[in-house]
Structures are given as C-alpha cells and as structure tokens.
PDB file of C-alpha atoms in Angstrom:
ATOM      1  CA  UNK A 174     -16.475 -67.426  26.550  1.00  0.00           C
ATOM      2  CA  UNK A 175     -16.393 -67.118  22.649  1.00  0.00           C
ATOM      3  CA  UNK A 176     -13.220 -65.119  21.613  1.00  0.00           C
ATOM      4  CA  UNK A 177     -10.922 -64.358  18.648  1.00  0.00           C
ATOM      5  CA  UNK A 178      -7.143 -64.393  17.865  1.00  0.00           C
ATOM      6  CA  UNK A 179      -5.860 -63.256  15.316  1.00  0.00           C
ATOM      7  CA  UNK A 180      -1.734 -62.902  14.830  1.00  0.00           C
ATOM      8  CA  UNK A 181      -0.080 -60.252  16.270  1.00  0.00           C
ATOM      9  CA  UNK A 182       1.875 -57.813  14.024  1.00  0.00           C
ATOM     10  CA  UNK A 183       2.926 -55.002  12.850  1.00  0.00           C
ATOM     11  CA  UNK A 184       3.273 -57.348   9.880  1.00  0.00           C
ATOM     12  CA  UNK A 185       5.730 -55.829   7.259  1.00  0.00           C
ATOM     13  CA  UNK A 186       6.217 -57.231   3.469  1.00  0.00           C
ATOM     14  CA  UNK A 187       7.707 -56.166   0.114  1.00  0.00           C
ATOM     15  CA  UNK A 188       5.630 -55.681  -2.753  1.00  0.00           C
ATOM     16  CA  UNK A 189       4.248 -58.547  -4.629  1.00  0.00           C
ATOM     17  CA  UNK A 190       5.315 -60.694  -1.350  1.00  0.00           C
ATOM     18  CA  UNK A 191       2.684 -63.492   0.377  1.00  0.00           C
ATOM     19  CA  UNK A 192       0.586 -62.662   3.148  1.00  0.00           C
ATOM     20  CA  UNK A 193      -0.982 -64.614   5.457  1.00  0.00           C
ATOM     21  CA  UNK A 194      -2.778 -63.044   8.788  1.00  0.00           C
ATOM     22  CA  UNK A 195      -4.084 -65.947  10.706  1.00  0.00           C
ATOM     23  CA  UNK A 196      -7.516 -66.374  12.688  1.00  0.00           C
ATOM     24  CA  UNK A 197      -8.545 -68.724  15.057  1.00  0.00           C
ATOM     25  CA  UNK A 198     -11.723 -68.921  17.268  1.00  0.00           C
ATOM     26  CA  UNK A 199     -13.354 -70.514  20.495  1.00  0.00           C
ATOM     27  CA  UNK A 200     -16.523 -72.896  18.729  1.00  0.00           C
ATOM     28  CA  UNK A 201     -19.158 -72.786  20.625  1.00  0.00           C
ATOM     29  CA  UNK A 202     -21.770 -73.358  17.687  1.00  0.00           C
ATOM     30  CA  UNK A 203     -21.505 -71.976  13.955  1.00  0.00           C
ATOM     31  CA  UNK A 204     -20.393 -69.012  14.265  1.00  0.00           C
ATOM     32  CA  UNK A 205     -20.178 -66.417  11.184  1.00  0.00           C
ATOM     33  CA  UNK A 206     -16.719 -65.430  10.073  1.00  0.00           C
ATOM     34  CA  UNK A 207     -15.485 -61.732   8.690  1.00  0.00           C
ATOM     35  CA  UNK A 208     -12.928 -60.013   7.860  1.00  0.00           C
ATOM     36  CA  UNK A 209     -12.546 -56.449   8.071  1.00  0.00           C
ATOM     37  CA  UNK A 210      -9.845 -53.763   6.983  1.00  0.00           C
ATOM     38  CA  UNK A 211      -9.313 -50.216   8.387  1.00  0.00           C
ATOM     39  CA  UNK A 212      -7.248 -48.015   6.351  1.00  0.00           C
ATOM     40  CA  UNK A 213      -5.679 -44.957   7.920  1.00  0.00           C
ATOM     41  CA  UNK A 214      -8.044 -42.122   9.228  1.00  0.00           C
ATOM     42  CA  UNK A 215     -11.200 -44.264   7.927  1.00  0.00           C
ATOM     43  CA  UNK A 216     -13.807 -46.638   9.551  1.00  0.00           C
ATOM     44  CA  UNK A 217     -13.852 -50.085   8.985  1.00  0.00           C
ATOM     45  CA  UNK A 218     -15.241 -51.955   5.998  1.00  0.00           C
ATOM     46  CA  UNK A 219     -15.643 -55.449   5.034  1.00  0.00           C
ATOM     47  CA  UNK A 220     -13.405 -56.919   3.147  1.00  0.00           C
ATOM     48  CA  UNK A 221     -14.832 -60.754   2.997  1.00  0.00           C
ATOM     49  CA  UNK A 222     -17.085 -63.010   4.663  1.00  0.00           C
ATOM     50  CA  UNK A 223     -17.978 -66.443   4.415  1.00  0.00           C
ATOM     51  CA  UNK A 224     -21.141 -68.174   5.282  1.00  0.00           C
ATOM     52  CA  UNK A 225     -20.887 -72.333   6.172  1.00  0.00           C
ATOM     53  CA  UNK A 226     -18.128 -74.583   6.406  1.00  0.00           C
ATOM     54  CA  UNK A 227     -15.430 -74.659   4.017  1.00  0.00           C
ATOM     55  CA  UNK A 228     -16.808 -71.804   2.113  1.00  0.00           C
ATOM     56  CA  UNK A 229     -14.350 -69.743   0.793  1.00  0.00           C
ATOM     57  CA  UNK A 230     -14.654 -65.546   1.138  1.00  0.00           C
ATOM     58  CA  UNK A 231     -12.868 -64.041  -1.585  1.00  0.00           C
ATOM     59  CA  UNK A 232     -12.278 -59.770  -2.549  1.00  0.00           C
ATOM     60  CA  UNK A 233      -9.330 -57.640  -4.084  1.00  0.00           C
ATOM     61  CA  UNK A 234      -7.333 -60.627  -4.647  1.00  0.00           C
ATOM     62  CA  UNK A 235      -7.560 -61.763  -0.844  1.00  0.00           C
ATOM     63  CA  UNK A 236      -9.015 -65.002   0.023  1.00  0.00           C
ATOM     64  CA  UNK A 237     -10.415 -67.052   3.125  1.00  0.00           C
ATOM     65  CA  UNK A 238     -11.483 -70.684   3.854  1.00  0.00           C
ATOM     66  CA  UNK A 239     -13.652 -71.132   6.816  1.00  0.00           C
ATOM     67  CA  UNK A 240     -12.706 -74.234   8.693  1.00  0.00           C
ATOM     68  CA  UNK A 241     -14.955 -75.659  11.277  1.00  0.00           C
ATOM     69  CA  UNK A 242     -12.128 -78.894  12.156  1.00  0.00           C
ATOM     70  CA  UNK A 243      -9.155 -76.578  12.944  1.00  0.00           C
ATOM     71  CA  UNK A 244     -11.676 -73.578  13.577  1.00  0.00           C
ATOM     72  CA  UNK A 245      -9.798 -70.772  11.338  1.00  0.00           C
ATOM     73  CA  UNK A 246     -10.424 -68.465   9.172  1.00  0.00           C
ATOM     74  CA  UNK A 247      -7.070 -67.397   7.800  1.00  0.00           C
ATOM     75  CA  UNK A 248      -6.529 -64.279   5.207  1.00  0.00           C
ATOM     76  CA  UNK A 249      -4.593 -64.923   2.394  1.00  0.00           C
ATOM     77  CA  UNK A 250      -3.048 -62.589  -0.346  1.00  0.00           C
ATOM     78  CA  UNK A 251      -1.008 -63.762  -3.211  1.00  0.00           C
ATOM     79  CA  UNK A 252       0.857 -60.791  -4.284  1.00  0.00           C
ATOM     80  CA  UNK A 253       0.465 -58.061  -2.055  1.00  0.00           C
ATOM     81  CA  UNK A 254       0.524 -54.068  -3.120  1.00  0.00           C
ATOM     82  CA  UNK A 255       1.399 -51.099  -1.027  1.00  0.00           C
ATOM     83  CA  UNK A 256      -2.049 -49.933  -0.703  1.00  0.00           C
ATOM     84  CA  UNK A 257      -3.169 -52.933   0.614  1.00  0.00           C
ATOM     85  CA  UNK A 258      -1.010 -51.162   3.776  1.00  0.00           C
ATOM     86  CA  UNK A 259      -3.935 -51.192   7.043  1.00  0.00           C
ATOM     87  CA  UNK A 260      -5.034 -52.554   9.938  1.00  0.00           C
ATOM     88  CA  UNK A 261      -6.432 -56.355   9.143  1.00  0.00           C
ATOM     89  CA  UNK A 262      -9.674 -57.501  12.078  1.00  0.00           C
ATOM     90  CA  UNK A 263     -11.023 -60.579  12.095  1.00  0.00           C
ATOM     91  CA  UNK A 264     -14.521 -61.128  13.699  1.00  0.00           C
ATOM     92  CA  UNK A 265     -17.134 -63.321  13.899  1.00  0.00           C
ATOM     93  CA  UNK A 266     -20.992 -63.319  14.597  1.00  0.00           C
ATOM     94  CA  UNK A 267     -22.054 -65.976  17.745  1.00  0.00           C
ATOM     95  CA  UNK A 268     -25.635 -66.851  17.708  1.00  0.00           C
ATOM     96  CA  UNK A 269     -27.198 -66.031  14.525  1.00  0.00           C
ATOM     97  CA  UNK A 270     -28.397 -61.718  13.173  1.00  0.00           C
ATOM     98  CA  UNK A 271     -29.072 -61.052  16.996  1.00  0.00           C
ATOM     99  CA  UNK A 272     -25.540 -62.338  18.111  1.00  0.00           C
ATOM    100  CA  UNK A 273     -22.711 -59.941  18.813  1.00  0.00           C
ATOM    101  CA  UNK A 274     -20.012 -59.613  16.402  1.00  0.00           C
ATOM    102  CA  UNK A 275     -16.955 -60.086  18.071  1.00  0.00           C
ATOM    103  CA  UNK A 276     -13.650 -58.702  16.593  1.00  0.00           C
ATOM    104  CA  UNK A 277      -9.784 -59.962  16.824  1.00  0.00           C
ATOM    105  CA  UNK A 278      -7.528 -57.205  18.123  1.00  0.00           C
ATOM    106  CA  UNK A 279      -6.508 -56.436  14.702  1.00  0.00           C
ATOM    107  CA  UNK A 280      -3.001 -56.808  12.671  1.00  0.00           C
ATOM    108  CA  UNK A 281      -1.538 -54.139  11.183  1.00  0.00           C
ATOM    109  CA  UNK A 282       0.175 -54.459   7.409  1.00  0.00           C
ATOM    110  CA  UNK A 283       2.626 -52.211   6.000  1.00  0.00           C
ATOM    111  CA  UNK A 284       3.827 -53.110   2.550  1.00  0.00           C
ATOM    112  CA  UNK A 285       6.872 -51.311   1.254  1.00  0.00           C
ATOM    113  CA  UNK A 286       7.724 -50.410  -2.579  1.00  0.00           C
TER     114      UNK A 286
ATOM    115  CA  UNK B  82     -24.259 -41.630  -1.304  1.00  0.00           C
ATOM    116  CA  UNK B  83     -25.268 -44.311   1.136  1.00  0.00           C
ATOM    117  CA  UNK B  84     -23.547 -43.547   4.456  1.00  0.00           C
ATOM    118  CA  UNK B  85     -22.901 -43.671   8.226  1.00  0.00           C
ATOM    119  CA  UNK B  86     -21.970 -40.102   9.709  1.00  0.00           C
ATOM    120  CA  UNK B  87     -20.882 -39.411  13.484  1.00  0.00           C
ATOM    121  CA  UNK B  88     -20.574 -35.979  15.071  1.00  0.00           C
ATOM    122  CA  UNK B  89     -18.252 -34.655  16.209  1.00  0.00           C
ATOM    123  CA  UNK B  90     -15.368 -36.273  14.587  1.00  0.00           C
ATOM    124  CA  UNK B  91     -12.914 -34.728  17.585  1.00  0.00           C
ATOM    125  CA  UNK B  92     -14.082 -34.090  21.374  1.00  0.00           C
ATOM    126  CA  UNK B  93     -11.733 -32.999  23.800  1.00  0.00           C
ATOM    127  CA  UNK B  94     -13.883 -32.742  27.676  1.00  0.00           C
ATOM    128  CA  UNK B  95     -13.397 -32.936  30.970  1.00  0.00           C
ATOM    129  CA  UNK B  96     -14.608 -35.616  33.647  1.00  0.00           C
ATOM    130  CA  UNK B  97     -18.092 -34.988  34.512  1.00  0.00           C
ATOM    131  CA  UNK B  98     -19.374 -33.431  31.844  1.00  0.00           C
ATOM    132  CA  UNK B  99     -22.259 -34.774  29.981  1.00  0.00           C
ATOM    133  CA  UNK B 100     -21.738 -35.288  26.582  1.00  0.00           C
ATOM    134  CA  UNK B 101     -23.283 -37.080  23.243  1.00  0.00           C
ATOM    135  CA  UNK B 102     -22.124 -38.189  20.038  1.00  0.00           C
ATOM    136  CA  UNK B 103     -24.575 -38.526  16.840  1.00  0.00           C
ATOM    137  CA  UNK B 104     -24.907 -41.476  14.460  1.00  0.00           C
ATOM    138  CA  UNK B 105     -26.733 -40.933  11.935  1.00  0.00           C
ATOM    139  CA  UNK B 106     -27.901 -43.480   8.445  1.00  0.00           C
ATOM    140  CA  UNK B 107     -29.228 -42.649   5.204  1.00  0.00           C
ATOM    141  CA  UNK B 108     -29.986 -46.725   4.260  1.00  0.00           C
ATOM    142  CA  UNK B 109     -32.990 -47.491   6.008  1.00  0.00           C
ATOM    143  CA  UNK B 110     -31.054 -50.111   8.414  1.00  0.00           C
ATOM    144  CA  UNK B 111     -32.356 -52.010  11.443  1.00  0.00           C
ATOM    145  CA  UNK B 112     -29.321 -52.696  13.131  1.00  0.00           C
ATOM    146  CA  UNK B 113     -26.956 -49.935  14.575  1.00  0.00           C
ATOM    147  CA  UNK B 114     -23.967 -50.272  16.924  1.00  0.00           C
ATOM    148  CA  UNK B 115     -21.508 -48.722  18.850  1.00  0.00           C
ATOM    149  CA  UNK B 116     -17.729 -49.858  19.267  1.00  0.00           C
ATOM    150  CA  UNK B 117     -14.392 -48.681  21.025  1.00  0.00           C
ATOM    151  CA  UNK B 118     -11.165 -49.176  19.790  1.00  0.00           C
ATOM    152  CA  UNK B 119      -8.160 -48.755  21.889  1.00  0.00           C
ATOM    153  CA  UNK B 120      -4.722 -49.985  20.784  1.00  0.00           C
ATOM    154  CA  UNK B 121      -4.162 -53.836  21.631  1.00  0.00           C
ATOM    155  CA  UNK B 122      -7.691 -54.085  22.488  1.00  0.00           C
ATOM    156  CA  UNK B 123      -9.398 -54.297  19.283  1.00  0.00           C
ATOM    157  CA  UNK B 124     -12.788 -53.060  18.832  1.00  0.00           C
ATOM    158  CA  UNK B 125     -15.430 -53.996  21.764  1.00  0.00           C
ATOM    159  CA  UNK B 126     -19.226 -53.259  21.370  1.00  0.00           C
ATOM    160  CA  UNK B 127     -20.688 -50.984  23.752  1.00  0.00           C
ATOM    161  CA  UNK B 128     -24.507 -51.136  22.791  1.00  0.00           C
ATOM    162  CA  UNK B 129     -26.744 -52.267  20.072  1.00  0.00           C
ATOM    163  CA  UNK B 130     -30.049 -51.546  18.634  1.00  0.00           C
ATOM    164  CA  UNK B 131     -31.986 -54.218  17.059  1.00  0.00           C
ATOM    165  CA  UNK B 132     -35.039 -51.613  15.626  1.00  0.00           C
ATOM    166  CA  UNK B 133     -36.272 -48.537  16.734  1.00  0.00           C
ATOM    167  CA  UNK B 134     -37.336 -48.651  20.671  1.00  0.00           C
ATOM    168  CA  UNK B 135     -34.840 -51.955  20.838  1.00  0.00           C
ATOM    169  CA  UNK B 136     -31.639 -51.941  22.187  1.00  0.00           C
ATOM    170  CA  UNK B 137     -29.328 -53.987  23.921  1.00  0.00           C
ATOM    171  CA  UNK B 138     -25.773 -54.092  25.977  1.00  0.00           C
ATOM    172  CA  UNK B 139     -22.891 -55.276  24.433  1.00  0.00           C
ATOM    173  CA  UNK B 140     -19.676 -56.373  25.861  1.00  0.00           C
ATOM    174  CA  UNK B 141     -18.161 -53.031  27.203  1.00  0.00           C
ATOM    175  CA  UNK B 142     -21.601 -51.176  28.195  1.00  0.00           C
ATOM    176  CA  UNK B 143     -20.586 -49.402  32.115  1.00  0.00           C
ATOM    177  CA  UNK B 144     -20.541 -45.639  31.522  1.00  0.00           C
ATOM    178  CA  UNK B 145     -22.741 -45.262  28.358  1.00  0.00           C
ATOM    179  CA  UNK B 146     -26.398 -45.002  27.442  1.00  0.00           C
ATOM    180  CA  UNK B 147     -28.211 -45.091  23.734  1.00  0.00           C
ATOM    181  CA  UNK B 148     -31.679 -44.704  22.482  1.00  0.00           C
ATOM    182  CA  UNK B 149     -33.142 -45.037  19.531  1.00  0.00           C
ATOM    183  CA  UNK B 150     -35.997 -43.167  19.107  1.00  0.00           C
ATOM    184  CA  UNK B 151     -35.924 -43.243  15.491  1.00  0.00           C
ATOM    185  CA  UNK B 152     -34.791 -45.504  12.805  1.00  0.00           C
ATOM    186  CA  UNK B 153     -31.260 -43.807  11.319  1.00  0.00           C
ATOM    187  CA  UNK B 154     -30.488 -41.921  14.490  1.00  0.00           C
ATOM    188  CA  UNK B 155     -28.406 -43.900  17.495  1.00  0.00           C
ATOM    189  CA  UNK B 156     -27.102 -41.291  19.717  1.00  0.00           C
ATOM    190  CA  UNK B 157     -24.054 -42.591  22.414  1.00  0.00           C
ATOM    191  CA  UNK B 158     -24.466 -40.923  25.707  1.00  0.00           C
ATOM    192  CA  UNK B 159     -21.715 -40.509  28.233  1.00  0.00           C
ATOM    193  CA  UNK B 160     -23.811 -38.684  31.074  1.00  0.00           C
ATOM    194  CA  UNK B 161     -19.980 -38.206  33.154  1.00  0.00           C
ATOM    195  CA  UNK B 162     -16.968 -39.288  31.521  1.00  0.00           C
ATOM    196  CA  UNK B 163     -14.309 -40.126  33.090  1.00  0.00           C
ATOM    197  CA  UNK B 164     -10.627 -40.712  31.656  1.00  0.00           C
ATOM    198  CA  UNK B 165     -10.515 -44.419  31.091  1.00  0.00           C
ATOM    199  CA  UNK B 166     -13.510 -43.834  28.068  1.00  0.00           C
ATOM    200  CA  UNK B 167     -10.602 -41.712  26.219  1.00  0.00           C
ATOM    201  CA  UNK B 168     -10.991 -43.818  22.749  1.00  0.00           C
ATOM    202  CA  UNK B 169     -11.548 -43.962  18.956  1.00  0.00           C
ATOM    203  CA  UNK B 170     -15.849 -44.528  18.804  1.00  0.00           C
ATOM    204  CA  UNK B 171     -17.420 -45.967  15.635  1.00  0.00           C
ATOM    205  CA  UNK B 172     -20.823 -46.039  14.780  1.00  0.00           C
ATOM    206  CA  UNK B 173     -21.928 -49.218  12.169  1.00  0.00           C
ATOM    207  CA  UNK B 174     -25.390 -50.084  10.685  1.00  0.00           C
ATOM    208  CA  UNK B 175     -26.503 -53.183   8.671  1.00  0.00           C
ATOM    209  CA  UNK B 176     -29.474 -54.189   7.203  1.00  0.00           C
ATOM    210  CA  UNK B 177     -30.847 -56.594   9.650  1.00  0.00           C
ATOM    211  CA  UNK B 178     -28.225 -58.256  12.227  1.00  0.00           C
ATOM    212  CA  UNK B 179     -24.786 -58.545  13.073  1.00  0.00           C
ATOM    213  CA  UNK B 180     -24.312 -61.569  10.346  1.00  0.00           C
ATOM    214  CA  UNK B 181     -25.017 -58.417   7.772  1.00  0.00           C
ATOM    215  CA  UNK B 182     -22.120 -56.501   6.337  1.00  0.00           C
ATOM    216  CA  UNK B 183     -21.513 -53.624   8.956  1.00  0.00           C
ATOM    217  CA  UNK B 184     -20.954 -50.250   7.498  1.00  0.00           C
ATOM    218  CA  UNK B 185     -18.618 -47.952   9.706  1.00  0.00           C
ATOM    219  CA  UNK B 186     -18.813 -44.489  10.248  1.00  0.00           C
ATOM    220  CA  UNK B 187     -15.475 -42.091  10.410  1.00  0.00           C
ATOM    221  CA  UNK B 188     -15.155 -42.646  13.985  1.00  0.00           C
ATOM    222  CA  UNK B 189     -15.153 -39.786  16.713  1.00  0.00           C
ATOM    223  CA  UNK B 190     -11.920 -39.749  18.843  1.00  0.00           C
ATOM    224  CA  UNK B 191     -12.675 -38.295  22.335  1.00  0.00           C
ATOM    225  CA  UNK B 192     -10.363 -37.177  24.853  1.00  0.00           C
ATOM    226  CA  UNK B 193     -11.762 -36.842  28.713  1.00  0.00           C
ATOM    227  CA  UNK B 194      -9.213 -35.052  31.068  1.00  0.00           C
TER     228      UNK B 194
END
C-alpha cells in the first residue's frame, strides 16, 4: 500500500546548525507532497507544499524539492533557530482532493541556544 | 479569526460510555477530518467528510462514527470506548480536498479507563 517514512529522531542541533529531515514515499501515481509542523500543545499547520515534479516548497527559511526519480521530499533548513524546536510530519495526498492524506510518523527537533 | 475549535480539549471516561467530541469551522470549508496521534504512530485518519451528508472511512475507522449534518460541524462519536482509543484527536478542515492546506484544531486528548 502507499506509505511514508520519514527519519526517525529526536533530532537535536545547535543554533544556526543544518537540518535536514528526510522523506521518502511508496509511488503509486503522483502523489501530493506536505510538510507539516506541530509545535508544543498546538495542532498541526502547514509549513510547505509542493505541487508537480521538481517543484520546490519553500516557508520560514525551510525548503523542499519534490522528486519523482528518487521519490523524496526532503526538508531542508539552512540555519536553524531555537524556535524552530517541534515535531516535523511529512504527508502526502494519493489520488487527487478525494485521496487520503497520509502522514510520516513525525520527527521531533530540538534546537539548543 | 478564521479557526478550527474541538470540545472538550481534555476527557477522562470509562469503557462503555458513550461519548462525543465537537469540531466546529468558521471558514465555510467542504472538507473536514478526523485524526489520532499516538507516539511512534504518527497521525492516522479515522473519518472524512467530503460535504455536508458525505462522509467516508479513513484508515483507522473501527470504534468511531461521524455525521455531518451541517457544513462547519463534524462531530466524532465513540458510542463505547474502550482503552486502546486513549489518544491525542485532531479535527482539520480545508477548502475542498485533502490536496488543500489542512487547518488543525487544538486537539482533544482522551483518556478511557
């Protein structure tokens, strides 16, 4: 069936430090990628999308390339800040607006001062 | 303010006992959800609602009912709870499908002893 993994964490950085949360995917058609970020006590929100192949999703200095040959969509961050601490999901729509959404099991960042 | 409530944001019940949590949207959306979330998990979707008088099962359905008998309202319905649906519920809305940016209510945490 169609599924989503996304890297395990806790993931834990300095400030001003790389990140990279990878996000792979089962292809069975186009599917639509997100990503979402939960930050402590709240719901989720969106934090990028992209829409066709090799479009890149970009948002808050965080950026992600959709790529149908190696079926990713990783999140990237340059410099990363300590509010950017949360819980990272990846997800993706199968089979067009009436599709499910289906989400990764989440990472979670902590970024330290 | 556009938003997505839930009520209650805390339930603590017992197994058997019939219970129902609110989702409610101010934006006019077609498309309403419900998810779980339980650590390592992720978040799995229990039901969805296409339009009013429209709803479907999502991946996790056993043990819950919805209607939606109007347009902003989505009520989950848990007619006897047992332990294993102890979890962290969120309600989302978009616009028009699942390929729409999903906006997330606070999330109701219930306990069932």
């Amino acid at each position: 069936g169609n599924s989503v993994t996304q890297m395990e964490g806790p993931v834990t950085l300095s400030e001003e430090a790389f990140l990279t949360i990878n996000c792979t995917y089962t292809a069975t058609g186009y599917p639509s990628p997100f990503w979402y970020v939960q930050y402590p006590g709240e719901g989720l929100q969106l934090l990028l999308k992209a829409t066709k192949a090799d479009d890149k999703g970009s948002n808050k200095g965080f950026e992600a390339t959709y790529r149908k040959e190696t079926t990713s969509f990783h999140l990237e961050k340059g410099s990363v800040q300590v509010s950017d601490s949360a819980v990272y999901f990846c997800a993706l729509v199968y089979g067009g607006s009436q599709g499910n959404l289906i989400f990764g099991k989440g990472t979670k960042l902590s970024v330290k001062p | 303010e556009a938003q997505v409530t839930q009520n209650p944001r805390y339930l603590i019940t017992v197994t058997g006992k019939k219970l129902t949590v609110t989702c409610s949207q101010n934006m006019n959306h077609e498309y309403m959800s419900w998810y779980r979330q339980d650590p390592g998990l992720g978040l799995r979707q229990i039901y969805y609602s296409m339009n009013v008088e429209v709803t479907d099962k999502g991946d996790v359905p056993e043990g819950y009912k919805v209607s939606r008998k109007e347009k902003r309202n989505f009520p989950l319905i848990l007619e006897s709870p047992s332990p294993n649906q102890t979890s962290l519920y969120f309600c989302a809305s978009s616009s028009m499908g699942s390929t729409d940016t999903q906006y997330f209510g606070p999330g109701t945490r219930l306990t069932v002893l």
